Short mmCIF file of C-alpha atoms in Angstrom, two decimals:
data_model
loop_
_atom_site.label_atom_id
_atom_site.label_comp_id
_atom_site.label_asym_id
_atom_site.label_seq_id
_atom_site.Cartn_x
_atom_site.Cartn_y
_atom_site.Cartn_z
CA MET A 1 105.46 54.55 -55.70
CA THR A 2 108.57 54.60 -53.52
CA THR A 3 108.40 55.45 -49.84
CA LEU A 4 110.19 58.74 -50.52
CA GLU A 5 107.61 59.65 -53.16
CA LEU A 6 104.83 58.74 -50.74
CA PHE A 7 106.44 60.91 -48.07
CA THR A 8 106.65 63.85 -50.49
CA ARG A 9 103.05 63.52 -51.65
CA LEU A 10 101.80 63.32 -48.08
CA VAL A 11 103.36 66.71 -47.45
CA ARG A 12 102.57 68.42 -50.75
CA ALA A 13 99.44 66.80 -52.19
CA PRO A 14 97.67 64.52 -49.69
CA THR A 15 94.22 65.15 -51.16
CA ALA A 16 95.35 64.06 -54.62
CA LEU A 17 96.93 60.99 -53.07
CA LEU A 18 93.66 59.95 -51.44
CA ASN A 19 91.62 60.71 -54.56
CA GLU A 20 94.02 58.64 -56.64
CA HIS A 21 93.85 55.57 -54.42
CA GLY A 22 90.39 56.09 -52.93
CA GLU A 23 89.23 53.34 -50.62
CA ARG A 24 92.12 51.19 -51.81
CA ALA A 25 94.49 53.45 -49.87
CA LEU A 26 93.89 51.32 -46.78
CA SER A 27 95.10 48.11 -48.37
CA HIS A 28 97.72 49.64 -50.69
CA LEU A 29 99.33 52.21 -48.43
CA ALA A 30 98.47 51.23 -44.85
CA PRO A 31 101.67 49.25 -44.08
CA ARG A 32 103.92 52.09 -45.19
CA LEU A 33 101.75 54.76 -43.57
CA LEU A 34 101.80 52.90 -40.26
CA THR A 35 105.57 52.53 -40.53
CA ILE A 36 105.98 56.27 -41.14
CA ILE A 37 103.74 57.06 -38.16
CA ALA A 38 105.64 54.67 -35.91
CA LEU A 39 109.08 55.96 -36.87
CA CYS A 40 108.18 59.66 -36.78
CA SER A 41 106.35 59.38 -33.47
CA CYS A 42 109.13 57.32 -31.89
CA PHE A 43 111.71 59.95 -32.76
CA LEU A 44 109.30 62.68 -31.65
CA GLY A 45 108.72 60.98 -28.30
CA PHE A 46 112.44 60.54 -27.78
CA SER A 47 113.15 64.21 -28.51
CA VAL A 48 110.41 65.26 -26.09
CA GLY A 49 111.39 62.92 -23.27
CA SER A 50 115.14 63.39 -23.63
CA HIS A 51 114.70 66.92 -22.28
CA HIS A 52 114.72 65.12 -18.92
CA SER A 53 117.02 62.15 -19.50
CA LEU A 54 117.95 59.42 -21.95
CA GLN A 55 115.80 56.89 -20.10
CA GLN A 56 112.73 59.13 -20.18
CA GLY A 57 113.38 59.75 -23.87
CA ILE A 58 113.25 56.01 -24.51
CA PHE A 59 110.05 55.66 -22.46
CA ALA A 60 108.38 58.52 -24.34
CA GLY A 61 109.53 57.16 -27.68
CA LEU A 62 107.94 53.79 -26.95
CA LYS A 63 104.58 55.35 -25.99
CA MET A 64 104.22 58.16 -28.52
CA PRO A 65 103.08 55.96 -31.46
CA LEU A 66 99.91 55.11 -29.53
CA VAL A 67 99.03 58.82 -29.33
CA PHE A 68 98.99 58.89 -33.13
CA LEU A 69 97.46 55.48 -33.83
CA LEU A 70 94.56 55.36 -31.36
CA PRO A 71 92.68 58.54 -32.43
CA PRO A 72 91.89 57.28 -35.96
CA LEU A 73 90.65 53.97 -34.59
CA LEU A 74 88.34 55.63 -32.07
CA ALA A 75 87.25 58.79 -33.88
CA VAL A 76 86.82 57.78 -37.53
CA PRO A 77 83.41 56.06 -37.08
CA ALA A 78 82.03 59.18 -35.40
CA LEU A 79 83.64 61.31 -38.10
CA ALA A 80 81.89 59.36 -40.84
CA ALA A 81 78.56 59.79 -39.05
CA ALA A 82 79.15 63.53 -38.67
CA GLY A 83 79.91 63.79 -42.38
CA ASP A 84 76.58 62.18 -43.19
CA LEU A 85 74.75 64.65 -40.96
CA LEU A 86 76.51 67.62 -42.59
CA GLY A 87 75.84 66.42 -46.11
CA LEU A 88 79.40 65.22 -46.74
CA PRO A 89 78.90 61.46 -46.76
CA ALA A 90 81.84 59.10 -47.07
CA SER A 91 82.16 55.35 -46.81
CA ALA A 92 83.72 53.92 -43.69
CA ARG A 93 86.77 52.76 -45.66
CA ARG A 94 87.32 56.16 -47.24
CA ALA A 95 86.94 57.88 -43.86
CA ALA A 96 89.42 55.43 -42.35
CA ALA A 97 91.86 56.00 -45.22
CA ALA A 98 91.56 59.77 -44.81
CA GLY A 99 92.08 59.46 -41.06
CA LEU A 100 95.20 57.37 -41.54
CA LEU A 101 96.61 59.81 -44.10
CA ALA A 102 95.85 62.71 -41.77
CA MET A 103 97.59 61.12 -38.78
CA THR A 104 100.59 60.25 -40.94
CA ARG A 105 100.80 63.87 -42.07
CA ILE A 106 100.53 65.05 -38.47
CA ALA A 107 103.37 62.72 -37.45
CA ILE A 108 105.56 64.08 -40.25
CA PHE A 109 104.89 67.72 -39.37
CA ALA A 110 105.27 67.05 -35.65
CA LEU A 111 108.68 65.49 -36.22
CA ALA A 112 109.68 68.40 -38.46
CA PHE A 113 108.81 70.93 -35.73
CA ALA A 114 110.34 68.85 -32.92
CA PRO A 115 113.85 70.38 -33.13
CA VAL A 116 112.40 73.84 -32.47
CA ALA A 117 110.52 72.64 -29.39
CA TRP A 118 113.58 70.71 -28.21
CA LEU A 119 115.80 73.77 -28.63
CA LEU A 120 113.42 76.00 -26.66
CA ALA A 121 113.19 73.44 -23.87
CA THR A 122 116.94 72.89 -23.76
CA VAL A 123 117.87 76.56 -23.77
CA SER A 124 115.31 77.53 -21.15
CA GLN A 125 115.87 74.46 -18.93
CA SER A 126 112.28 74.95 -17.80
CA TYR A 127 109.68 72.21 -17.48
CA ARG A 128 106.87 74.65 -18.19
CA VAL A 129 108.53 75.98 -21.33
CA ALA A 130 109.16 72.42 -22.52
CA ALA A 131 105.53 71.44 -21.92
CA LEU A 132 104.20 74.58 -23.60
CA ALA A 133 106.52 74.28 -26.61
CA THR A 134 105.56 70.64 -27.09
CA THR A 135 101.85 71.38 -26.79
CA LEU A 136 101.99 74.26 -29.27
CA HIS A 137 104.01 72.42 -31.87
CA LEU A 138 101.73 69.38 -31.69
CA ALA A 139 98.70 71.67 -32.04
CA VAL A 140 100.15 73.28 -35.18
CA ALA A 141 101.00 69.89 -36.66
CA GLY A 142 97.54 68.61 -35.78
CA LEU A 143 95.81 71.49 -37.50
CA ALA A 144 97.89 70.96 -40.63
CA GLY A 145 96.98 67.29 -40.73
CA LEU A 146 93.36 67.32 -39.63
CA SER A 147 92.34 69.96 -42.16
CA LEU A 148 92.98 67.20 -44.70
CA LEU A 149 89.92 65.34 -43.41
CA VAL A 150 87.69 68.24 -44.42
CA HIS A 151 89.16 68.70 -47.89
CA THR A 152 89.02 64.99 -48.71
CA ALA A 153 85.34 64.55 -47.85
CA PRO A 154 83.30 63.89 -51.02
CA GLY A 155 81.74 67.13 -52.20
CA ALA A 156 83.67 69.23 -49.68
CA MET A 157 84.94 71.74 -52.23
CA ARG A 158 81.41 72.29 -53.52
CA ALA A 159 79.91 72.65 -50.05
CA ALA A 160 79.19 75.99 -48.42
CA TRP A 161 81.95 77.45 -46.27
CA THR A 162 79.73 77.10 -43.21
CA THR A 163 79.48 73.36 -43.83
CA ARG A 164 83.24 73.05 -44.22
CA ALA A 165 83.79 75.11 -41.08
CA ALA A 166 81.36 72.92 -39.15
CA MET A 167 83.11 69.79 -40.41
CA LEU A 168 86.49 71.19 -39.39
CA GLY A 169 85.10 71.91 -35.93
CA VAL A 170 83.84 68.34 -35.64
CA VAL A 171 87.19 66.96 -36.79
CA LEU A 172 89.16 69.07 -34.32
CA ALA A 173 86.81 68.23 -31.47
CA LEU A 174 86.82 64.48 -32.14
CA PHE A 175 90.50 63.95 -32.84
CA GLY A 176 91.63 66.59 -30.36
CA THR A 177 89.61 65.05 -27.54
CA VAL A 178 90.74 61.50 -28.23
CA ALA A 179 94.39 62.47 -28.73
CA ALA A 180 94.46 64.66 -25.61
CA GLN A 181 92.95 61.98 -23.39
CA THR A 182 95.20 59.30 -24.90
CA GLY A 183 98.25 61.39 -24.16
CA TRP A 184 96.99 61.99 -20.63
CA LEU A 185 96.52 58.28 -19.95
CA LEU A 186 99.98 57.48 -21.33
CA ARG A 187 101.79 60.26 -19.48
CA PRO A 188 104.43 61.24 -18.57
CA PHE A 189 106.27 62.26 -21.70
CA ILE A 190 107.96 65.28 -20.14
CA LEU A 191 109.15 65.26 -16.53
CA LYS A 192 110.31 67.88 -14.10
CA PRO A 193 114.09 67.65 -13.60
CA GLU A 194 113.82 66.52 -9.97
CA LEU A 195 111.61 63.50 -10.76
CA THR A 196 112.92 60.06 -11.64
CA PRO A 197 112.13 58.58 -15.08
CA GLU A 198 108.96 56.50 -15.22
CA LEU A 199 107.00 54.76 -17.94
CA PHE A 200 103.50 55.51 -16.62
CA GLN A 201 101.88 57.51 -13.86
CA PRO A 202 98.87 56.30 -11.86
CA PRO A 203 95.60 57.33 -13.55
CA GLU A 204 93.89 60.35 -12.02
CA SER A 205 90.97 62.52 -13.17
CA ASP A 206 91.19 63.37 -16.88
CA VAL A 207 92.96 65.83 -19.13
CA PHE A 208 90.08 68.33 -19.15
CA THR A 209 89.79 68.48 -15.38
CA GLU A 210 93.54 68.95 -15.18
CA VAL A 211 93.48 71.80 -17.71
CA LEU A 212 90.74 73.57 -15.74
CA ASP A 213 92.73 73.14 -12.52
CA ARG A 214 95.82 74.62 -14.17
CA LEU A 215 93.83 77.58 -15.47
CA GLU A 216 92.42 78.24 -12.01
CA ASN A 217 95.81 77.82 -10.36
CA PRO A 218 98.46 78.73 -12.96
CA ARG A 219 101.18 79.05 -10.34
CA GLY A 220 100.49 75.68 -8.79
CA SER A 221 102.95 72.82 -8.89
CA TYR A 222 103.19 70.76 -12.07
#
C-alpha cells in the first residue's frame, strides 16, 4: 500500500483499514502514520502561529506534533480498561493501533480545516477570533477522528446504542482532557499582536481552571 493509498483509506475507510491489519497495524503502519501526524501537525502549527508572526509560526509548528502524539500514549491504556468495563474488550495492541489511526485521522482533518481558521483569523485581525476559530476547527477534527475508536472496538456494531454512546463519552473525555492539558502546557500557539514570539510560557494553573476563569470574566484580558 502506497502512502497516498494509506492517506485515502484513513479518510474514507479507517475502520476497514484497522480490521484488515488488526494488531499488526502498529508494526506495519506505525512509521508512516507517525510521519503523517508529524507533517500534518507541523503545518497546522505553523498556520496557527503565523497569524502572529513567522517566528511564532515556526515555534508552534515545532510543538504541535506533541499535542497529537502524547494523547494516545497517555489515554489508550485507560481506554482499553473502559472498553472492558463496557463490554467492548480489546487487546492493548489493538487499542493502541486504533488510537494511532484516530490521531492520524484527526491530524489530517485538522490540516484540511486549517485554511478556514487561518482565513477567519487573518481577515478579522483579532486574537479572540483566531483562538476561537482554532479551537472550533480542532474540536470538529477531533470528533471526526475519535469516533473511530468507538466503531473499531470489537463488537461495537452489535452493542446497544447506549453502550456505544457511553464509549464515545469516555473517548471524548479521555482524549479531550489529555489533549487540552497538553496544549495548555505547551502554549502559546497563538499570541496577541502586541506580545513578542516565545516558545513556551511559564506553567500556571491548568486548562480547566483557565476556562472557568474565562467563563466568569469573558471580557478579561487574554
